[in-house]
Structures are given as structure tokens and as C-alpha cells.
């Protein structure tokens, strides 16, 4: 490497840092060496480093979105045993997994935690702010609906979230309760009927039957 090459490399990396292209700065020398060996032209070299920068940015953006969603654990559909759950509509699940209804802003909430957050925000006069945050989501995941009955105030706040999400926001809701028992959570037929009307309109329903994975795992661990 000549002194001119060294100076050019230092200046190039300085400019790339200023332009906020860290992956190009990190990979440019390696890619330049490979491009020279492959007799690639300047545009070919530029294409390669730009692709690396784009891939890394997309990876980091996906990581940020996953972190912002606050899922309790990272799981993939590949881990799901369809053979152990023959009642599950596999073609439907795989079609939903394509994510045509998904956006970039996703948030996972256990229903009990969401109700608690809503009530605390209401008491602290921050409810409007939380509602606005929820309204900006592309997908709202409500987990364990019905695990604990909601108070009257909690049911009203939860219904408001469901009503606001209707149409502009996709909603995924998990529950062990059949529809006819939803009054146990929402407290009265009026809220229940209105919530079901909004949640089931144009919805895809995936039903599972049989013992839970957790129970099956516990039984396996108890066996000698």
C-alpha cells in the first residue's frame, strides 16, 4: 500500500463516517480487493458495498422493531409442532405467517398488563398519551384474554382500545375462553357483543384443542 492509498483510505472512511455509512466503511477494503480479483468495474464494486450497507440497516431495523414489540420470548413458526396439534388449520396459519397484514410498528401486551397500564395512565392523567401510542401501531397483540376478569373500569378501557384499533390497526388476540364466556371478562353483554363484532369482522380464527405444551412438558418431566 502506498502513502497515497493510505491517505485515500483514511479520507474515505472519514467521509463514510460523516455520511453515516458504517458498513461501507468497514467492508470497503475487503470488497475492493475481491472486486479487483473478479475484474469488477467501479459500479460493480459500488453495488456490492451498497448491498451490504442495506442488508445491515434492514437487520438493525428489524432488531429495533422486535425490541420495541416487547415480546416475552422469541419464537418462530418452525418450532410449532403441527403434528401434535392436528386441529390447527395449517394452510391458514402459513398464509397468515406471510404477514401481509403486518406493519413495522408492533406491540405485545398481556391483557392484564395492558388494563393495569391503562388504569394507571388514567389515574396519572396520561391516558391520552397511551391511547395515542396504541393508535400508532400497525399490529397490536393481546395475549391471554380472559385469564383474569376485568373490573368495570378496566373493561371499559380495554373496549376503548379494541374500538379504536378497529379498521386502522391489525389485532392478534389469544384466549382460552369461548365467545359465549367473554362476558366473564368484559362484564356485560353490551361490551361483549360490541367487542366481538369488531374483532371478528374480517378476522381469521385459529382454533387449537388438546393439552397445552406446558402441561405436556410438565408431565414428561414427572415421568421416571
C-alpha positions in Angstrom: 0.0 0.0 0.0 1.4 3.4 -1.0 1.2 6.5 1.2 -1.4 7.9 -1.3 -3.5 4.7 -0.8 -3.3 5.1 3.0 -4.3 8.8 2.8 -7.2 8.0 0.4 -8.4 5.2 2.7 -8.3 7.4 5.8 -10.2 10.2 4.0 -12.7 7.7 2.5 -13.5 6.3 5.9 -13.8 9.7 7.4 -16.3 10.7 4.7 -18.2 7.5 5.0 -18.5 8.1 8.8 -19.8 11.6 8.1 -22.3 10.1 5.7 -23.3 7.5 8.3 -22.4 4.5 6.1 -20.6 2.3 8.8 -20.9 -0.9 6.9 -19.5 0.5 3.7 -16.6 1.9 5.8 -16.0 -1.5 7.5 -16.2 -3.6 4.3 -14.9 -1.3 1.5 -11.3 -2.5 1.5 -12.3 -6.2 1.6 -14.9 -5.7 -1.2 -12.4 -3.6 -3.2 -9.8 -6.5 -3.0 -12.5 -9.0 -4.1 -13.8 -6.8 -6.9 -10.3 -6.3 -8.2 -9.7 -10.1 -8.2 -13.0 -10.6 -10.1 -12.3 -7.7 -12.5 -15.4 -6.0 -11.4 -15.8 -2.4 -12.6 -16.4 0.6 -10.3 -20.2 0.3 -10.5 -20.0 -3.4 -9.6 -17.9 -2.5 -6.5 -20.3 0.3 -5.5 -23.2 -2.1 -5.9 -21.6 -4.7 -3.6 -20.9 -2.3 -0.8 -24.3 -0.6 -1.1 -26.0 -4.0 -0.8 -24.0 -4.8 2.3 -25.0 -1.4 3.8 -28.7 -2.0 3.0 -28.7 -5.6 4.4 -27.1 -4.4 7.7 -29.5 -1.5 8.0 -32.5 -3.7 7.5 -31.2 -6.2 10.1 -30.7 -3.5 12.6 -34.1 -2.0 11.9 -35.7 -5.4 12.3 -33.9 -5.8 15.7 -35.2 -2.4 16.8 -38.7 -3.3 15.8 -38.5 -6.7 17.6 -37.2 -5.0 20.7 -39.9 -2.3 20.6 -42.6 -5.0 20.3 -41.6 -6.4 23.7 -42.4 -10.0 23.0 -41.7 -12.1 26.2 -39.7 -14.6 24.2 -38.5 -15.0 20.6 -40.2 -18.0 18.9 -40.6 -19.0 15.3 -43.3 -20.9 13.5 -40.6 -23.5 12.7 -40.8 -24.5 16.4 -44.5 -25.2 16.3 -45.4 -28.9 16.0 -48.4 -29.1 13.7 -48.4 -32.9 14.1 -49.1 -32.5 17.8 -52.0 -30.1 17.0 -53.9 -31.7 14.1 -56.9 -29.4 14.8 -54.9 -26.3 13.7 -55.6 -25.1 10.2 -52.0 -25.3 8.9 -52.6 -23.7 5.5 -54.3 -20.8 7.2 -51.5 -20.4 9.7 -48.9 -20.5 7.0 -50.8 -17.9 5.0 -51.1 -15.6 8.0 -47.4 -16.1 8.6 -46.7 -14.3 5.3 -47.6 -11.2 7.2 -49.5 -9.3 4.5 -51.4 -7.5 7.3 -48.3 -6.6 9.3 -46.7 -3.2 9.5 -43.5 -2.0 11.1 -44.9 -0.9 14.5 -45.9 -3.9 16.6 -46.6 -4.1 20.4 -47.2 -7.2 22.5 -49.4 -6.9 25.6 -50.7 -9.4 28.1 -54.3 -8.2 28.5 -54.0 -7.9 32.3 -50.8 -5.8 32.0 -52.5 -3.5 29.4 -55.5 -2.9 31.6 -53.2 -2.1 34.5 -51.2 0.3 32.3 -54.4 1.9 31.1 -55.8 2.4 34.6 -52.5 3.8 35.9 -52.3 6.2 32.9 -55.9 7.3 33.6 -55.1 7.9 37.3 -51.9 9.8 36.4 -53.7 11.8 33.6 -51.6 10.3 30.9 -54.3 8.2 29.3 -54.5 10.2 26.2 -50.7 9.8 25.6 -51.0 6.0 26.0 -54.0 5.9 23.7 -52.1 7.8 21.0 -49.2 5.4 21.3 -51.5 2.5 20.8 -53.3 4.2 17.9 -50.0 4.5 16.0 -49.4 0.7 16.0 -49.8 -1.4 12.8 -50.3 -4.6 14.9 -51.5 -5.0 18.4 -51.0 -8.4 20.1 -53.3 -9.1 23.0 -52.3 -12.2 24.9 -54.2 -14.3 27.5 -57.5 -12.5 27.1 -59.7 -13.9 29.9 -57.1 -15.2 32.2 -58.4 -12.7 34.8 -61.8 -11.0 34.9 -61.6 -7.2 34.4 -63.1 -4.6 36.6 -65.8 -2.4 35.2 -63.3 0.4 34.7 -60.8 -2.0 33.2 -63.3 -3.5 30.8 -64.3 0.0 29.6 -60.7 1.0 29.0 -60.0 -2.3 27.2 -63.0 -1.9 25.0 -61.9 1.6 24.1 -58.6 0.1 22.9 -60.4 -2.5 20.8 -62.8 0.0 19.4 -60.0 2.4 18.4 -58.0 -0.4 16.8 -60.9 -1.5 14.6 -60.1 -0.9 10.9 -56.8 1.0 11.2 -54.8 -1.5 13.3 -54.4 -5.2 12.9 -55.1 -7.2 16.1 -54.0 -10.6 17.2 -55.8 -11.9 20.3 -55.2 -15.2 22.1 -57.7 -16.7 24.6 -58.8 -19.9 26.1 -62.4 -18.6 26.5 -65.1 -19.5 24.1 -67.0 -16.5 22.8 -70.1 -17.2 25.0 -67.9 -16.7 28.1 -66.4 -13.4 27.2 -68.9 -11.6 29.5 -66.7 -13.0 32.3 -64.0 -10.6 31.2 -65.9 -7.6 29.8 -68.7 -7.7 32.4 -71.8 -7.3 30.3 -73.4 -8.4 27.1 -73.2 -4.9 25.5 -69.4 -4.7 25.7 -69.0 -8.3 24.8 -71.2 -8.1 21.7 -69.6 -4.8 20.5 -66.1 -6.2 21.1 -66.8 -9.5 19.2 -68.4 -7.5 16.4 -65.2 -5.6 15.9 -62.7 -8.3 16.5 -64.4 -11.0 14.3 -65.1 -8.7 11.3 -62.9 -9.9 8.5 -61.0 -12.0 11.1 -59.2 -15.3 10.7 -59.8 -17.6 13.6 -57.3 -20.4 14.5 -58.6 -22.9 17.0 -56.4 -25.4 18.9 -57.6 -28.3 21.0 -55.8 -30.6 23.5 -53.4 -30.2 26.3 -51.1 -27.2 26.4 -47.4 -27.6 25.6 -46.6 -26.5 29.1 -48.8 -29.3 30.7 -47.4 -31.9 28.3 -43.8 -30.8 29.2 -44.6 -31.0 32.9 -45.9 -34.5 32.5 -42.8 -35.6 30.6 -40.6 -34.2 33.3 -42.5 -36.1 36.0 -42.0 -39.4 34.4 -39.2 -41.6 35.9 
